Tab-separated table of C-alpha atoms in Angstrom:
chain	number	residue	atom	x	y	z
A	1	UNK	CA	-40.674	-64.403	-150.346
A	2	UNK	CA	-43.186	-63.666	-147.576
A	3	UNK	CA	-43.580	-65.846	-144.477
A	4	UNK	CA	-46.856	-67.160	-145.888
A	5	UNK	CA	-45.086	-68.341	-149.038
A	6	UNK	CA	-42.305	-70.162	-147.178
A	7	UNK	CA	-42.384	-73.974	-147.328
A	8	UNK	CA	-43.595	-75.092	-143.901
A	9	UNK	CA	-44.155	-78.807	-144.543
A	10	UNK	CA	-42.553	-81.241	-147.003
A	11	UNK	CA	-44.310	-84.609	-146.773
A	12	UNK	CA	-42.298	-86.245	-149.543
A	13	UNK	CA	-45.227	-85.882	-151.948
A	14	UNK	CA	-46.139	-82.221	-151.643
A	15	UNK	CA	-44.499	-79.046	-150.369
A	16	UNK	CA	-46.956	-77.087	-148.239
A	17	UNK	CA	-46.519	-73.353	-147.779
A	18	UNK	CA	-47.425	-71.759	-144.471
A	19	UNK	CA	-50.470	-70.271	-146.219
A	20	UNK	CA	-51.546	-73.728	-147.450
A	21	UNK	CA	-51.372	-75.165	-143.937
A	22	UNK	CA	-53.224	-72.191	-142.459
A	23	UNK	CA	-56.052	-72.452	-145.004
A	24	UNK	CA	-56.588	-76.161	-144.320
A	25	UNK	CA	-56.415	-75.576	-140.562
A	26	UNK	CA	-59.106	-72.875	-140.780
A	27	UNK	CA	-61.360	-75.212	-142.757
A	28	UNK	CA	-61.015	-78.045	-140.218
A	29	UNK	CA	-61.429	-75.623	-137.311
A	30	UNK	CA	-64.750	-74.503	-138.814
A	31	UNK	CA	-65.941	-78.133	-138.912
A	32	UNK	CA	-64.910	-78.734	-135.295
A	33	UNK	CA	-66.698	-75.561	-134.203
A	34	UNK	CA	-69.840	-76.361	-136.171
A	35	UNK	CA	-70.224	-79.776	-134.600
A	36	UNK	CA	-69.505	-78.516	-131.090
A	37	UNK	CA	-66.277	-80.431	-130.466
A	38	UNK	CA	-64.620	-79.710	-127.124
A	39	UNK	CA	-61.869	-82.375	-126.958
A	40	UNK	CA	-60.276	-83.761	-130.138
A	41	UNK	CA	-58.140	-86.901	-130.138
A	42	UNK	CA	-55.915	-87.630	-133.119
A	43	UNK	CA	-54.853	-91.212	-133.766
A	44	UNK	CA	-52.723	-91.277	-136.907
A	45	UNK	CA	-49.239	-91.472	-138.331
A	46	UNK	CA	-46.951	-88.474	-138.806
A	47	UNK	CA	-48.333	-86.507	-141.750
A	48	UNK	CA	-49.300	-83.068	-142.967
A	49	UNK	CA	-52.818	-83.951	-141.776
A	50	UNK	CA	-51.555	-84.304	-138.184
A	51	UNK	CA	-49.942	-80.855	-138.332
A	52	UNK	CA	-53.116	-79.317	-139.768
A	53	UNK	CA	-55.274	-80.962	-137.089
A	54	UNK	CA	-52.990	-79.631	-134.348
A	55	UNK	CA	-53.298	-76.099	-135.738
A	56	UNK	CA	-57.048	-76.467	-136.236
A	57	UNK	CA	-57.613	-77.490	-132.621
A	58	UNK	CA	-55.838	-74.364	-131.435
A	59	UNK	CA	-57.794	-72.120	-133.823
A	60	UNK	CA	-61.104	-73.638	-132.677
A	61	UNK	CA	-60.228	-73.483	-128.995
A	62	UNK	CA	-60.500	-77.264	-128.812
A	63	UNK	CA	-58.323	-79.339	-126.477
A	64	UNK	CA	-56.046	-81.602	-128.536
A	65	UNK	CA	-55.231	-85.092	-127.250
A	66	UNK	CA	-52.543	-86.690	-129.478
A	67	UNK	CA	-52.748	-90.456	-129.038
A	68	UNK	CA	-49.657	-92.580	-129.773
A	69	UNK	CA	-50.284	-95.349	-132.257
A	70	UNK	CA	-48.241	-97.695	-130.039
A	71	UNK	CA	-50.680	-97.423	-127.108
A	72	UNK	CA	-52.532	-100.637	-126.316
A	73	UNK	CA	-56.318	-100.713	-126.777
A	74	UNK	CA	-56.677	-100.486	-122.991
A	75	UNK	CA	-54.423	-97.424	-122.846
A	76	UNK	CA	-56.289	-95.767	-125.710
A	77	UNK	CA	-59.611	-96.430	-124.014
A	78	UNK	CA	-58.330	-95.042	-120.724
A	79	UNK	CA	-56.986	-91.865	-122.344
A	80	UNK	CA	-60.167	-91.207	-124.337
A	81	UNK	CA	-62.434	-91.691	-121.336
A	82	UNK	CA	-60.228	-89.784	-118.883
A	83	UNK	CA	-59.884	-86.760	-121.189
A	84	UNK	CA	-63.567	-86.616	-122.081
A	85	UNK	CA	-62.786	-86.996	-125.798
A	86	UNK	CA	-65.892	-86.304	-127.891
A	87	UNK	CA	-64.217	-86.284	-131.337
A	88	UNK	CA	-61.633	-88.613	-132.874
A	89	UNK	CA	-59.800	-87.904	-136.133
A	90	UNK	CA	-58.274	-91.052	-137.561
A	91	UNK	CA	-57.848	-93.319	-140.594
A	92	UNK	CA	-60.865	-95.253	-141.903
A	93	UNK	CA	-59.479	-98.704	-140.909
A	94	UNK	CA	-58.796	-97.461	-137.369
A	95	UNK	CA	-62.265	-95.922	-137.133
A	96	UNK	CA	-63.686	-99.455	-137.295
A	97	UNK	CA	-62.717	-99.797	-133.608
A	98	UNK	CA	-65.752	-97.617	-132.837
A	99	UNK	CA	-68.477	-99.224	-135.006
A	100	UNK	CA	-71.334	-97.491	-133.140
A	101	UNK	CA	-69.858	-93.969	-133.373
A	102	UNK	CA	-71.324	-91.548	-135.941
A	103	UNK	CA	-68.644	-91.106	-138.596
A	104	UNK	CA	-68.060	-88.338	-141.119
A	105	UNK	CA	-65.549	-88.954	-143.936
A	106	UNK	CA	-63.273	-85.993	-144.547
A	107	UNK	CA	-60.046	-85.120	-146.290
A	108	UNK	CA	-57.298	-83.333	-144.373
A	109	UNK	CA	-53.950	-82.549	-145.914
A	110	UNK	CA	-54.839	-84.650	-148.940
A	111	UNK	CA	-55.412	-87.699	-146.734
A	112	UNK	CA	-58.775	-89.522	-146.447
A	113	UNK	CA	-59.751	-89.538	-142.769
A	114	UNK	CA	-62.796	-90.017	-140.572
A	115	UNK	CA	-64.210	-87.750	-137.861
A	116	UNK	CA	-65.907	-89.813	-135.169
A	117	UNK	CA	-68.285	-88.421	-132.569
A	118	UNK	CA	-68.168	-90.125	-129.173
A	119	UNK	CA	-70.424	-89.728	-126.156
A	120	UNK	CA	-68.313	-88.107	-123.465
A	121	UNK	CA	-68.552	-86.549	-120.033
A	122	UNK	CA	-66.644	-83.347	-119.429
A	123	UNK	CA	-63.352	-84.086	-117.664
A	124	UNK	CA	-61.865	-81.986	-114.900
A	125	UNK	CA	-58.774	-80.210	-116.191
A	126	UNK	CA	-56.884	-76.982	-115.439
A	127	UNK	CA	-58.200	-73.768	-116.993
A	128	UNK	CA	-56.427	-72.890	-120.216
A	129	UNK	CA	-55.617	-76.482	-121.171
A	130	UNK	CA	-54.836	-76.619	-124.897
A	131	UNK	CA	-53.200	-80.021	-125.145
A	132	UNK	CA	-53.137	-83.180	-123.054
A	133	UNK	CA	-50.102	-85.394	-123.517
A	134	UNK	CA	-50.241	-88.874	-122.074
A	135	UNK	CA	-47.154	-90.436	-120.577
A	136	UNK	CA	-47.119	-94.135	-119.752
A	137	UNK	CA	-45.346	-94.923	-116.519
A	138	UNK	CA	-44.047	-98.175	-115.098
A	139	UNK	CA	-47.603	-99.374	-114.417
A	140	UNK	CA	-48.503	-98.906	-118.082
A	141	UNK	CA	-51.422	-96.597	-117.176
A	142	UNK	CA	-51.113	-93.315	-119.080
A	143	UNK	CA	-51.171	-90.112	-117.016
A	144	UNK	CA	-52.576	-86.969	-118.650
A	145	UNK	CA	-50.364	-83.868	-118.487
A	146	UNK	CA	-52.332	-80.691	-119.263
A	147	UNK	CA	-50.456	-77.970	-121.152
A	148	UNK	CA	-51.422	-74.408	-122.028
A	149	UNK	CA	-50.652	-72.843	-125.386
A	150	UNK	CA	-48.533	-70.241	-123.597
A	151	UNK	CA	-46.309	-72.833	-121.883
A	152	UNK	CA	-45.682	-74.689	-125.136
A	153	UNK	CA	-44.976	-71.460	-126.985
A	154	UNK	CA	-42.421	-70.428	-124.339
A	155	UNK	CA	-40.491	-73.632	-124.991
A	156	UNK	CA	-40.677	-73.207	-128.766
A	157	UNK	CA	-39.531	-69.580	-128.501
A	158	UNK	CA	-36.682	-70.557	-126.178
A	159	UNK	CA	-35.470	-73.113	-128.694
A	160	UNK	CA	-35.709	-70.622	-131.557
A	161	UNK	CA	-33.563	-68.150	-129.630
A	162	UNK	CA	-30.977	-70.729	-128.539
A	163	UNK	CA	-30.655	-72.306	-131.980
A	164	UNK	CA	-30.654	-69.118	-134.047
A	165	UNK	CA	-26.871	-69.264	-134.707
A	166	UNK	CA	-27.324	-72.672	-136.397
A	167	UNK	CA	-29.692	-71.250	-139.048
A	168	UNK	CA	-31.613	-74.529	-139.306
A	169	UNK	CA	-33.827	-74.474	-142.391
A	170	UNK	CA	-34.714	-78.178	-142.762
A	171	UNK	CA	-35.746	-80.423	-139.868
A	172	UNK	CA	-36.485	-84.121	-140.453
A	173	UNK	CA	-39.129	-85.405	-138.030
A	174	UNK	CA	-37.991	-88.852	-136.875
A	175	UNK	CA	-40.166	-89.323	-133.738
A	176	UNK	CA	-43.966	-89.627	-133.466
A	177	UNK	CA	-45.787	-86.298	-133.206
A	178	UNK	CA	-47.798	-87.763	-130.337
A	179	UNK	CA	-44.513	-87.683	-128.385
A	180	UNK	CA	-44.283	-84.181	-126.931
A	181	UNK	CA	-40.564	-83.776	-127.714
A	182	UNK	CA	-41.083	-83.943	-131.488
A	183	UNK	CA	-44.358	-82.018	-131.274
A	184	UNK	CA	-42.731	-79.017	-129.572
A	185	UNK	CA	-39.059	-79.129	-130.604
A	186	UNK	CA	-39.562	-80.759	-134.002
A	187	UNK	CA	-42.694	-78.950	-135.226
A	188	UNK	CA	-43.493	-75.816	-133.233
A	189	UNK	CA	-39.939	-74.507	-132.916
A	190	UNK	CA	-38.777	-75.053	-136.524
A	191	UNK	CA	-42.014	-73.615	-137.914
A	192	UNK	CA	-41.741	-70.589	-135.630
A	193	UNK	CA	-38.235	-70.044	-137.019
A	194	UNK	CA	-39.484	-70.263	-140.617
A	195	UNK	CA	-37.839	-73.632	-141.269
A	196	UNK	CA	-39.274	-76.511	-143.317
A	197	UNK	CA	-40.388	-79.606	-141.414
A	198	UNK	CA	-39.867	-82.806	-143.404
A	199	UNK	CA	-42.860	-84.870	-142.332
A	200	UNK	CA	-42.805	-88.503	-143.451
A	201	UNK	CA	-44.701	-91.608	-142.335
A	202	UNK	CA	-42.765	-93.105	-139.457
A	203	UNK	CA	-42.066	-96.292	-141.391
A	204	UNK	CA	-40.226	-94.161	-143.970
A	205	UNK	CA	-37.754	-93.140	-141.255
A	206	UNK	CA	-37.419	-96.699	-139.957
A	207	UNK	CA	-39.651	-96.461	-136.889
A	208	UNK	CA	-42.354	-99.033	-136.184
A	209	UNK	CA	-44.348	-99.193	-132.967
A	210	UNK	CA	-42.668	-97.848	-129.841
A	211	UNK	CA	-39.256	-99.426	-130.182
A	212	UNK	CA	-38.636	-101.153	-133.532
A	213	UNK	CA	-36.036	-99.196	-135.503
A	214	UNK	CA	-34.737	-100.061	-138.983
A	215	UNK	CA	-31.514	-98.083	-139.040
A	216	UNK	CA	-30.777	-98.696	-142.735
A	217	UNK	CA	-34.145	-97.198	-143.704
A	218	UNK	CA	-33.511	-94.269	-141.391
A	219	UNK	CA	-30.057	-93.581	-142.801
A	220	UNK	CA	-31.406	-93.712	-146.372
A	221	UNK	CA	-34.059	-91.123	-145.436
A	222	UNK	CA	-31.436	-88.813	-143.921
A	223	UNK	CA	-29.285	-89.095	-147.057
A	224	UNK	CA	-32.258	-88.462	-149.319
A	225	UNK	CA	-33.614	-85.408	-147.493
A	226	UNK	CA	-30.352	-83.823	-146.269
A	227	UNK	CA	-31.810	-82.188	-143.138
A	228	UNK	CA	-30.031	-79.659	-140.951
A	229	UNK	CA	-31.466	-81.092	-137.715
A	230	UNK	CA	-32.945	-84.219	-136.157
A	231	UNK	CA	-34.225	-85.334	-132.764
A	232	UNK	CA	-33.379	-88.905	-131.731
A	233	UNK	CA	-33.732	-91.182	-128.728
A	234	UNK	CA	-30.442	-92.580	-127.350
A	235	UNK	CA	-31.183	-96.064	-128.663
A	236	UNK	CA	-31.695	-94.667	-132.174
A	237	UNK	CA	-28.415	-92.741	-131.991
A	238	UNK	CA	-26.601	-95.833	-130.739
A	239	UNK	CA	-27.980	-97.953	-133.587
A	240	UNK	CA	-27.141	-95.298	-136.197
A	241	UNK	CA	-23.577	-94.856	-134.943
A	242	UNK	CA	-23.116	-98.627	-134.967
A	243	UNK	CA	-24.514	-98.883	-138.497
A	244	UNK	CA	-22.217	-96.150	-139.816
A	245	UNK	CA	-19.164	-97.658	-138.152
A	246	UNK	CA	-19.932	-101.147	-139.441
A	247	UNK	CA	-20.689	-99.992	-142.993
A	248	UNK	CA	-17.819	-97.524	-143.232
A	249	UNK	CA	-20.135	-94.572	-143.858
A	250	UNK	CA	-20.538	-91.121	-142.336
A	251	UNK	CA	-23.528	-88.935	-141.598
A	252	UNK	CA	-24.313	-86.323	-144.269
A	253	UNK	CA	-22.551	-82.985	-143.938
A	254	UNK	CA	-25.885	-81.150	-144.076
A	255	UNK	CA	-26.491	-81.942	-140.388
A	256	UNK	CA	-25.872	-79.137	-137.918
A	257	UNK	CA	-27.613	-80.554	-134.839
A	258	UNK	CA	-28.819	-83.981	-133.763
A	259	UNK	CA	-30.533	-83.422	-130.421
A	260	UNK	CA	-30.785	-86.526	-128.263
A	261	UNK	CA	-33.168	-86.910	-125.336
A	262	UNK	CA	-35.638	-89.183	-123.606
A	263	UNK	CA	-32.988	-90.969	-121.521
A	264	UNK	CA	-29.356	-90.580	-120.506
A	265	UNK	CA	-26.930	-90.617	-123.426
A	266	UNK	CA	-23.414	-90.509	-121.975
A	267	UNK	CA	-20.212	-88.870	-123.164
A	268	UNK	CA	-18.934	-92.068	-124.813
A	269	UNK	CA	-21.856	-92.365	-127.215
A	270	UNK	CA	-21.830	-88.630	-127.987
A	271	UNK	CA	-18.140	-88.700	-128.858
A	272	UNK	CA	-18.440	-91.899	-130.909
A	273	UNK	CA	-21.316	-90.375	-132.871
A	274	UNK	CA	-19.425	-87.152	-133.537
A	275	UNK	CA	-16.445	-89.128	-134.840
A	276	UNK	CA	-18.818	-90.488	-137.494
A	277	UNK	CA	-20.071	-87.046	-138.515
A	278	UNK	CA	-23.220	-87.033	-136.339
A	279	UNK	CA	-23.377	-83.676	-134.495
A	280	UNK	CA	-24.982	-85.237	-131.405
A	281	UNK	CA	-25.943	-83.007	-128.476
A	282	UNK	CA	-27.676	-84.290	-125.353
A	283	UNK	CA	-30.636	-82.513	-123.764
A	284	UNK	CA	-33.088	-82.911	-120.897
A	285	UNK	CA	-36.779	-82.311	-120.494
A	286	UNK	CA	-40.072	-83.609	-119.156
A	287	UNK	CA	-43.733	-83.399	-120.068
A	288	UNK	CA	-44.529	-81.379	-116.945
A	289	UNK	CA	-42.149	-78.679	-118.231
A	290	UNK	CA	-43.716	-78.747	-121.735
A	291	UNK	CA	-40.731	-80.698	-123.081
A	292	UNK	CA	-37.080	-79.689	-123.323
A	293	UNK	CA	-35.484	-77.642	-120.528
A	294	UNK	CA	-31.739	-77.959	-121.111
A	295	UNK	CA	-29.631	-78.676	-124.177
A	296	UNK	CA	-26.001	-78.825	-125.216
A	297	UNK	CA	-25.356	-76.757	-128.333
A	298	UNK	CA	-22.370	-75.952	-130.520
A	299	UNK	CA	-20.365	-73.335	-128.662
A	300	UNK	CA	-21.900	-74.256	-125.293
A	301	UNK	CA	-21.324	-77.945	-124.909
A	302	UNK	CA	-20.206	-80.381	-122.244
A	303	UNK	CA	-20.486	-84.056	-123.311
A	304	UNK	CA	-21.724	-86.192	-120.449
A	305	UNK	CA	-24.039	-83.427	-119.256
A	306	UNK	CA	-27.606	-82.681	-120.347
A	307	UNK	CA	-26.640	-79.139	-121.302
A	308	UNK	CA	-27.356	-75.697	-119.895
A	309	UNK	CA	-30.804	-74.235	-119.253
A	310	UNK	CA	-32.571	-72.915	-122.344
A	311	UNK	CA	-33.869	-69.310	-122.331
A	312	UNK	CA	-37.355	-70.257	-121.142
A	313	UNK	CA	-36.204	-72.540	-118.309
A	314	UNK	CA	-34.910	-72.179	-114.770
A	315	UNK	CA	-33.167	-75.073	-113.037
A	316	UNK	CA	-32.138	-75.759	-109.464
A	317	UNK	CA	-31.231	-78.753	-107.316
A	318	UNK	CA	-32.891	-79.361	-103.953
A	319	UNK	CA	-30.988	-80.295	-100.815
A	320	UNK	CA	-31.660	-84.003	-101.401
A	321	UNK	CA	-30.288	-83.826	-104.965
A	322	UNK	CA	-33.625	-83.695	-106.793
A	323	UNK	CA	-33.726	-81.516	-109.926
A	324	UNK	CA	-36.449	-78.860	-109.931
A	325	UNK	CA	-37.604	-76.807	-112.949
A	326	UNK	CA	-39.588	-73.616	-113.503
A	327	UNK	CA	-40.490	-71.305	-116.356
A	328	UNK	CA	-42.759	-73.337	-118.648
A	329	UNK	CA	-44.697	-75.620	-116.335
A	330	UNK	CA	-47.844	-77.556	-117.158
A	331	UNK	CA	-51.190	-76.472	-115.748
A	332	UNK	CA	-51.693	-79.684	-113.778
A	333	UNK	CA	-52.729	-83.294	-114.261
A	334	UNK	CA	-55.928	-84.432	-115.909
A	335	UNK	CA	-58.630	-84.907	-113.306
A	336	UNK	CA	-57.076	-82.385	-110.939
A	337	UNK	CA	-57.603	-78.643	-111.362
A	338	UNK	CA	-54.938	-77.733	-108.796
A	339	UNK	CA	-52.075	-75.745	-110.333
A	340	UNK	CA	-48.469	-76.781	-109.632
A	341	UNK	CA	-46.184	-74.652	-107.489
A	342	UNK	CA	-43.645	-72.317	-109.106
A	343	UNK	CA	-40.936	-75.010	-108.974
A	344	UNK	CA	-41.673	-78.557	-110.073
A	345	UNK	CA	-39.810	-81.531	-108.519
A	346	UNK	CA	-38.861	-83.711	-111.474
A	347	UNK	CA	-38.143	-86.966	-109.651
A	348	UNK	CA	-34.659	-86.938	-111.198
A	349	UNK	CA	-31.430	-86.704	-109.245
A	350	UNK	CA	-28.588	-84.529	-110.472
A	351	UNK	CA	-26.391	-81.493	-110.030
A	352	UNK	CA	-25.528	-78.205	-111.696
A	353	UNK	CA	-21.813	-77.627	-112.219
A	354	UNK	CA	-20.029	-74.310	-111.820
A	355	UNK	CA	-20.707	-73.419	-115.473
A	356	UNK	CA	-24.428	-74.126	-115.284
A	357	UNK	CA	-24.444	-77.496	-117.053
A	358	UNK	CA	-26.986	-80.005	-115.753
A	359	UNK	CA	-25.780	-83.505	-114.886
A	360	UNK	CA	-28.604	-86.045	-114.459
A	361	UNK	CA	-27.802	-89.101	-112.359
A	362	UNK	CA	-31.076	-91.021	-112.550
A	363	UNK	CA	-34.532	-91.392	-111.046
A	364	UNK	CA	-34.927	-90.692	-107.351
A	365	UNK	CA	-37.272	-93.664	-106.938
A	366	UNK	CA	-34.737	-96.046	-108.521
A	367	UNK	CA	-31.875	-95.194	-106.144
A	368	UNK	CA	-30.118	-98.341	-104.867
A	369	UNK	CA	-28.572	-98.667	-101.419
A	370	UNK	CA	-26.058	-101.503	-101.407
A	371	UNK	CA	-25.388	-103.825	-98.475
A	372	UNK	CA	-22.389	-101.601	-97.703
A	373	UNK	CA	-24.591	-98.516	-97.447
A	374	UNK	CA	-23.502	-96.855	-100.696
A	375	UNK	CA	-26.115	-94.947	-102.711
A	376	UNK	CA	-25.986	-95.816	-106.409
A	377	UNK	CA	-28.184	-94.558	-109.235
A	378	UNK	CA	-28.679	-97.539	-111.558
A	379	UNK	CA	-29.082	-95.207	-114.561
A	380	UNK	CA	-25.539	-93.925	-113.989
A	381	UNK	CA	-24.133	-97.447	-114.288
A	382	UNK	CA	-26.477	-98.327	-117.155
A	383	UNK	CA	-25.285	-95.311	-119.133
A	384	UNK	CA	-21.676	-96.411	-118.633
A	385	UNK	CA	-22.552	-99.911	-119.872
A	386	UNK	CA	-24.367	-98.593	-122.950
A	387	UNK	CA	-21.351	-96.437	-123.702
A	388	UNK	CA	-19.813	-99.571	-125.214
A	389	UNK	CA	-20.928	-100.209	-128.779
A	390	UNK	CA	-21.821	-103.851	-128.067
A	391	UNK	CA	-24.493	-103.146	-125.445
A	392	UNK	CA	-27.884	-101.978	-126.638
A	393	UNK	CA	-29.877	-102.171	-123.391
A	394	UNK	CA	-29.004	-102.663	-119.748
A	395	UNK	CA	-30.768	-102.775	-116.390
A	396	UNK	CA	-28.799	-102.759	-113.138
A	397	UNK	CA	-29.884	-104.181	-109.767
A	398	UNK	CA	-28.304	-104.328	-106.326
A	399	UNK	CA	-30.545	-102.832	-103.640
A	400	UNK	CA	-29.471	-104.415	-100.357
A	401	UNK	CA	-26.907	-106.584	-102.150
A	402	UNK	CA	-23.122	-106.667	-101.672
A	403	UNK	CA	-22.492	-106.221	-105.432
A	404	UNK	CA	-24.301	-104.855	-108.452
A	405	UNK	CA	-25.793	-107.152	-111.083
A	406	UNK	CA	-26.898	-106.369	-114.633
A	407	UNK	CA	-29.142	-107.790	-117.324
A	408	UNK	CA	-27.750	-106.988	-120.776
A	409	UNK	CA	-29.155	-107.091	-124.293
A	410	UNK	CA	-26.620	-106.659	-127.119
A	411	UNK	CA	-27.025	-104.044	-129.819
A	412	UNK	CA	-26.597	-106.848	-132.369
A	413	UNK	CA	-28.090	-110.224	-131.416
A	414	UNK	CA	-25.047	-112.084	-132.777
A	415	UNK	CA	-22.654	-110.500	-130.250
A	416	UNK	CA	-21.125	-113.264	-128.110
A	417	UNK	CA	-20.693	-113.299	-124.337
A	418	UNK	CA	-16.988	-112.549	-124.577
A	419	UNK	CA	-17.769	-109.257	-126.316
A	420	UNK	CA	-20.349	-108.386	-123.658
A	421	UNK	CA	-17.826	-109.241	-120.949
A	422	UNK	CA	-15.308	-106.882	-122.546
A	423	UNK	CA	-17.982	-104.162	-122.536
A	424	UNK	CA	-18.660	-104.730	-118.834
A	425	UNK	CA	-14.929	-104.573	-118.097
A	426	UNK	CA	-14.634	-101.298	-120.036
A	427	UNK	CA	-17.566	-99.770	-118.128
A	428	UNK	CA	-16.179	-100.939	-114.781
A	429	UNK	CA	-12.865	-99.250	-115.544
A	430	UNK	CA	-14.759	-95.917	-115.593
A	431	UNK	CA	-16.673	-96.504	-112.343
A	432	UNK	CA	-15.709	-96.507	-108.645
A	433	UNK	CA	-15.540	-99.936	-107.062
A	434	UNK	CA	-18.923	-99.702	-105.308
A	435	UNK	CA	-20.669	-98.949	-108.643
A	436	UNK	CA	-19.014	-101.670	-110.714
A	437	UNK	CA	-21.020	-104.587	-112.093
A	438	UNK	CA	-19.847	-107.886	-110.629
A	439	UNK	CA	-22.517	-110.237	-112.012
A	440	UNK	CA	-24.379	-110.119	-115.297
A	441	UNK	CA	-26.564	-112.238	-117.538
A	442	UNK	CA	-27.732	-111.964	-121.104
A	443	UNK	CA	-31.400	-110.950	-121.321
A	444	UNK	CA	-33.954	-113.515	-122.380
A	445	UNK	CA	-35.397	-111.004	-124.844
A	446	UNK	CA	-35.028	-107.320	-125.730
A	447	UNK	CA	-36.626	-104.869	-123.315
A	448	UNK	CA	-39.775	-104.120	-125.308
A	449	UNK	CA	-43.476	-103.771	-124.475
A	450	UNK	CA	-44.115	-106.913	-126.544
A	451	UNK	CA	-41.751	-108.887	-124.298
A	452	UNK	CA	-43.418	-107.441	-121.203
A	453	UNK	CA	-40.192	-105.765	-120.071
A	454	UNK	CA	-40.778	-102.130	-121.090
A	455	UNK	CA	-43.488	-99.508	-120.964
A	456	UNK	CA	-45.251	-98.376	-124.124
A	457	UNK	CA	-42.748	-95.525	-124.470
A	458	UNK	CA	-39.761	-97.875	-124.207
A	459	UNK	CA	-38.661	-97.399	-120.599
A	460	UNK	CA	-37.566	-100.661	-118.930
A	461	UNK	CA	-39.983	-102.284	-116.512
A	462	UNK	CA	-37.417	-102.958	-113.803
A	463	UNK	CA	-39.565	-105.301	-111.727
A	464	UNK	CA	-40.496	-107.334	-114.818
A	465	UNK	CA	-36.864	-107.560	-115.939
A	466	UNK	CA	-35.821	-108.723	-112.468
A	467	UNK	CA	-38.651	-111.255	-112.243
A	468	UNK	CA	-37.509	-112.748	-115.554
A	469	UNK	CA	-33.810	-112.937	-114.587
A	470	UNK	CA	-33.694	-113.181	-110.781
A	471	UNK	CA	-32.897	-116.880	-110.812
A	472	UNK	CA	-29.994	-116.444	-113.222
A	473	UNK	CA	-28.553	-113.594	-111.137
A	474	UNK	CA	-29.174	-115.247	-107.791
A	475	UNK	CA	-31.329	-112.323	-106.620
A	476	UNK	CA	-34.612	-112.336	-104.686
A	477	UNK	CA	-37.798	-111.518	-106.552
A	478	UNK	CA	-39.235	-108.033	-105.995
A	479	UNK	CA	-41.851	-108.010	-103.241
A	480	UNK	CA	-45.309	-108.934	-104.481
A	481	UNK	CA	-43.987	-110.145	-107.851
A	482	UNK	CA	-44.820	-113.590	-109.166
A	483	UNK	CA	-41.965	-115.628	-110.562
A	484	UNK	CA	-41.633	-115.511	-114.327
A	485	UNK	CA	-40.085	-118.080	-116.630
A	486	UNK	CA	-36.327	-117.742	-116.107
A	487	UNK	CA	-33.987	-116.556	-118.814
A	488	UNK	CA	-32.821	-119.332	-121.083
A	489	UNK	CA	-29.283	-117.983	-121.228
A	490	UNK	CA	-27.917	-119.899	-118.266
A	491	UNK	CA	-26.309	-118.666	-115.089
A	492	UNK	CA	-24.786	-115.268	-114.542
A	493	UNK	CA	-21.157	-114.458	-115.261
A	494	UNK	CA	-19.154	-113.261	-112.300
A	495	UNK	CA	-16.730	-110.414	-112.956
A	496	UNK	CA	-13.394	-110.417	-111.190
A	497	UNK	CA	-12.525	-107.417	-109.036
């Protein structure tokens, strides 16, 4: 079988060879070229059509702006205007958001879609920009990271080299393609290695919006498709491990690698997952480095770390503890044509051990200094708390305070306070006294964008969480923050110690 005849995409309905995908991509690229498109935004679910559109943009020399379906209308509007998007490829019902835009029905990958033409002003961006990925920070305003085709290809090639011993031939895509991690590590790298990407609608793998995850649906999809590899967020891994343990099941033996990234994972969760047959391996990356930079792998693995540098990446730690990366950097931010320096400061604190494994302690900007002058990364403590199966989400506070406090949301809503207390006690037993949690309260709601306590990509909004629970914890409100309705769960529990 030639490379062109190999199955590149399996969408559950049709198996697409590499030649099939290439032919459709050439046809769409011709349309984009004919109508003079410069910046294409895609707003759609995971599908063969998304993959074809991504390839077509590259063939046509068009900048691709993948838009997450979970962005708010305001975030979508900001991204489209900031990037100078002149063409949108989307589903007919979604196209109704732009009733005045000229629309051309088309079929891509067997899916009825609409090409919209928008009036746009050219946006300032670095030369060679091929893709703009938008990350939503704590303010909720997306920031455009401009990536060249060469930088993305370096990451994909590095992953192919590092993972060659695993001989992955089937990868199940479980994250949105608009998220750079799945786009690079879940599409580009497997396809470059000649593997088949199993591309299903996100609802078919249990994912809805930015943070709603139906673990039973996900597990059924994994059993049905028997993939060799997956990429998950820590919360998804935690839910899957809990589901398997509760139901007395194990992960399918087909799995060779379940890469986990997006936030700290922790050795406890990794080991619990592996005991259930999930070959979980933690990694580390960032959009400014074109996705993944370090990864644990079978044969080179240290649970609790984020892994060793991949072939394309270089890592170092500055004198103040900030992690810096080089080797596959972005071209710059949207609206700014200045190129980054050779080494990029990530904003993360960490260290490299004697064997080259990266240990990430948390965000530099989140560092707490207690009333006793001890520096504590809240993410370090939060990872220890989430290492217990009962705790799904946690946010730790304590800047300027004599003790640390936490807001906790259980993995299962029915978990009682005694179980959460046992989880806090177990985490404290692993931490030095100055980093132990001495007060905690149950969250008023899960940390989601809908509850106003997380960004669109699921990161906790620390100020919003504190504003909602400050009264229960006996903490002052963050400066400039209006008081929110207090949690309805009562006063905080004080932990002995």
